[in-house]
Structure formats: C-alpha cells, structure tokens
Amino acid sequence: AGDLHASVRIGVQPGMSAPSLLSRLVDLGTVALGLGLLGLAAHATLLPADAAATYGVPVPDTGLPWVQATGARDAVLGLIVLLTLRHRAARTAVLGCALLLPLVDVVIAFVHGSGLAATLPHAVGGVGIAVLLGLALADPARGGRSTP
C-alpha cells in the first residue's frame, strides 16, 4: 500500500498533499477557458468580419475595429483567467466576473443578431463558466484552504 501512495504523490513536493480530482478538474477547466478566450481574441483580431458573423451580429466594415477591440478584451480576460492558476484565492471572483460576459453577449446577440440561433454559443459558454465557477466554489483547495 505504501508504493501505491508513493505513486499517487509523484510530482508533489514534500509536505504538500496531492491535489484532489476536483482541484485538477478546476485547473483543467481554467486552462480551457483561458486558452479559449485567447483563441477568440486571435480570431477577432485577425479575422474581425468572420468573428462578428460567428458572434451572431455581423457588422459593416466600419465596425470592424470594435470587433478587434473586443478581441483585446478577450485576450486580457484570458490572461487573467490563466493567472488564477497561480492565485487560487482570486479564481472564484474572476470566474464570477467572467460569467457576466456571456450573459451580456446572449442579450446582445438576441436583440441585434438573428434571434435564438445567435444566442446559443454564448449561452453554452455561460453554462460552461457557471459549471466551472460551481466546481471552483466546491473545491476545498481554493484560496489555499484545506478541508478540516
């Protein structure tokens, strides 16, 4: 049984406990969200007309700089999300703020886009962030705290 415990703790520094499965899932979701936001940023910066159409609200050529500005916002948010891998105490606050974006995007896409079909990607993104936030709130390792 000692060998089993040793193999589970590979890569864990002495005096530290192995991260729980929940903590690893939250970290994986955080990486996925951060990289996804960076991908959206690259799309909006490099192909703004395509990004606007994908968003569900096509814009005239004169509006493309606004799409690129949105890409910059997504890049900054993606980097902030990734920083929470090192600063767990901030993760739930960052995810809570990040959850507001797809909720607002749903309203914008519904009002100014092509109806319900335009809102679906934003709604799915919002559900994903909400699930990640719920998992992060349930993680006993958040903020450096451990279970009693």
Short mmCIF file of C-alpha atoms in Angstrom, two decimals:
data_model
loop_
_atom_site.label_atom_id
_atom_site.label_comp_id
_atom_site.label_asym_id
_atom_site.label_seq_id
_atom_site.Cartn_x
_atom_site.Cartn_y
_atom_site.Cartn_z
CA ALA A 1 0.00 0.00 0.00
CA GLY A 2 2.95 2.32 0.64
CA ASP A 3 4.02 2.04 -3.01
CA LEU A 4 0.52 2.99 -4.14
CA HIS A 5 0.60 6.15 -2.02
CA ALA A 6 4.06 6.99 -3.31
CA SER A 7 2.95 6.63 -6.92
CA VAL A 8 -0.06 8.86 -6.35
CA ARG A 9 2.14 11.58 -4.87
CA ILE A 10 4.66 11.72 -7.72
CA GLY A 11 5.40 15.33 -8.55
CA VAL A 12 4.12 16.60 -5.19
CA GLN A 13 6.65 18.46 -3.11
CA PRO A 14 7.43 17.14 0.38
CA GLY A 15 4.99 18.44 2.96
CA MET A 16 2.26 19.04 0.37
CA SER A 17 -0.72 16.84 -0.27
CA ALA A 18 -1.65 15.67 -3.76
CA PRO A 19 -4.29 17.85 -5.44
CA SER A 20 -7.76 16.38 -5.42
CA LEU A 21 -9.54 15.31 -8.57
CA LEU A 22 -11.83 18.33 -8.14
CA SER A 23 -8.84 20.68 -7.98
CA ARG A 24 -7.39 19.13 -11.11
CA LEU A 25 -10.74 19.47 -12.94
CA VAL A 26 -10.96 23.13 -11.93
CA ASP A 27 -7.40 23.70 -13.15
CA LEU A 28 -8.16 21.95 -16.44
CA GLY A 29 -11.34 23.99 -16.91
CA THR A 30 -9.44 27.17 -16.09
CA VAL A 31 -6.80 26.37 -18.73
CA ALA A 32 -9.51 25.56 -21.28
CA LEU A 33 -11.35 28.82 -20.57
CA GLY A 34 -8.18 30.92 -20.68
CA LEU A 35 -6.97 29.36 -23.94
CA GLY A 36 -10.47 29.59 -25.42
CA LEU A 37 -10.58 33.30 -24.69
CA LEU A 38 -7.14 33.76 -26.24
CA GLY A 39 -8.39 31.87 -29.31
CA LEU A 40 -11.42 34.15 -29.56
CA ALA A 41 -9.09 37.13 -29.24
CA ALA A 42 -6.88 35.92 -32.08
CA HIS A 43 -9.95 35.29 -34.24
CA ALA A 44 -11.35 38.77 -33.59
CA THR A 45 -8.00 40.43 -34.19
CA LEU A 46 -7.02 38.58 -37.36
CA LEU A 47 -10.44 37.94 -38.95
CA PRO A 48 -12.80 40.55 -37.48
CA ALA A 49 -15.56 40.19 -40.10
CA ASP A 50 -15.65 36.42 -39.63
CA ALA A 51 -15.55 36.82 -35.84
CA ALA A 52 -18.51 39.22 -35.95
CA ALA A 53 -20.53 36.78 -38.05
CA THR A 54 -19.60 33.93 -35.68
CA TYR A 55 -20.67 36.11 -32.75
CA GLY A 56 -24.08 36.38 -34.35
CA VAL A 57 -24.07 40.08 -35.10
CA PRO A 58 -22.43 40.87 -38.44
CA VAL A 59 -21.05 44.40 -38.65
CA PRO A 60 -20.23 46.69 -41.58
CA ASP A 61 -16.57 47.25 -42.40
CA THR A 62 -16.63 50.49 -40.41
CA GLY A 63 -17.40 48.47 -37.26
CA LEU A 64 -14.53 46.03 -37.57
CA PRO A 65 -12.21 47.98 -35.24
CA TRP A 66 -14.81 47.42 -32.50
CA VAL A 67 -14.61 43.69 -33.09
CA GLN A 68 -10.84 43.90 -32.74
CA ALA A 69 -11.28 45.88 -29.50
CA THR A 70 -13.49 43.08 -28.23
CA GLY A 71 -10.70 40.68 -29.14
CA ALA A 72 -8.30 42.69 -26.99
CA ARG A 73 -10.79 42.44 -24.10
CA ASP A 74 -10.96 38.67 -24.55
CA ALA A 75 -7.14 38.42 -24.62
CA VAL A 76 -6.79 40.33 -21.36
CA LEU A 77 -9.54 38.28 -19.71
CA GLY A 78 -7.94 35.05 -20.96
CA LEU A 79 -4.61 36.05 -19.41
CA ILE A 80 -6.31 36.98 -16.13
CA VAL A 81 -8.10 33.62 -16.07
CA LEU A 82 -4.79 31.83 -16.65
CA LEU A 83 -3.15 33.85 -13.85
CA THR A 84 -5.65 32.33 -11.41
CA LEU A 85 -3.79 29.04 -11.81
CA ARG A 86 -1.16 30.65 -9.55
CA HIS A 87 -3.58 32.73 -7.48
CA ARG A 88 -6.39 30.37 -6.45
CA ALA A 89 -7.89 32.84 -3.99
CA ALA A 90 -8.83 35.14 -6.89
CA ARG A 91 -10.24 32.40 -9.13
CA THR A 92 -13.87 32.45 -7.98
CA ALA A 93 -14.04 36.24 -8.17
CA VAL A 94 -12.52 36.23 -11.67
CA LEU A 95 -14.86 33.47 -12.84
CA GLY A 96 -17.85 35.31 -11.37
CA CYS A 97 -16.92 38.41 -13.34
CA ALA A 98 -16.18 36.36 -16.46
CA LEU A 99 -19.67 34.83 -16.23
CA LEU A 100 -21.20 38.26 -16.84
CA LEU A 101 -19.72 38.47 -20.35
CA PRO A 102 -21.59 35.57 -21.99
CA LEU A 103 -24.79 36.66 -20.25
CA VAL A 104 -24.49 40.12 -21.79
CA ASP A 105 -23.46 38.53 -25.11
CA VAL A 106 -26.69 36.46 -25.11
CA VAL A 107 -28.77 39.63 -24.80
CA ILE A 108 -26.77 41.49 -27.46
CA ALA A 109 -26.88 38.56 -29.91
CA PHE A 110 -30.61 38.10 -29.32
CA VAL A 111 -31.53 41.76 -29.73
CA HIS A 112 -29.17 42.63 -32.58
CA GLY A 113 -28.49 39.24 -34.18
CA SER A 114 -30.53 36.57 -35.84
CA GLY A 115 -32.57 35.57 -32.80
CA LEU A 116 -32.19 32.44 -30.72
CA ALA A 117 -29.69 30.77 -33.04
CA ALA A 118 -27.26 33.64 -32.48
CA THR A 119 -27.54 33.28 -28.71
CA LEU A 120 -26.72 29.57 -28.47
CA PRO A 121 -22.89 29.75 -28.48
CA HIS A 122 -22.98 32.47 -25.82
CA ALA A 123 -25.46 30.54 -23.67
CA VAL A 124 -23.32 27.39 -23.88
CA GLY A 125 -20.26 29.43 -22.91
CA GLY A 126 -22.14 30.88 -19.97
CA VAL A 127 -23.21 27.43 -18.78
CA GLY A 128 -19.60 26.25 -19.06
CA ILE A 129 -18.31 29.15 -16.99
CA ALA A 130 -21.12 28.67 -14.43
CA VAL A 131 -20.22 24.98 -14.05
CA LEU A 132 -16.53 25.86 -13.67
CA LEU A 133 -17.42 28.51 -11.08
CA GLY A 134 -19.54 25.99 -9.16
CA LEU A 135 -16.68 23.47 -9.17
CA ALA A 136 -14.22 26.16 -8.06
CA LEU A 137 -16.51 27.15 -5.19
CA ALA A 138 -16.78 23.49 -4.12
CA ASP A 139 -13.01 22.95 -4.27
CA PRO A 140 -11.64 22.82 -0.71
CA ALA A 141 -8.19 23.86 -2.02
CA ARG A 142 -9.41 27.25 -3.27
CA GLY A 143 -7.71 30.14 -1.60
CA GLY A 144 -5.14 27.80 -0.08
CA ARG A 145 -7.62 26.44 2.43
CA SER A 146 -7.74 22.73 3.10
CA THR A 147 -10.53 20.54 4.34
CA PRO A 148 -10.72 20.11 8.12
#
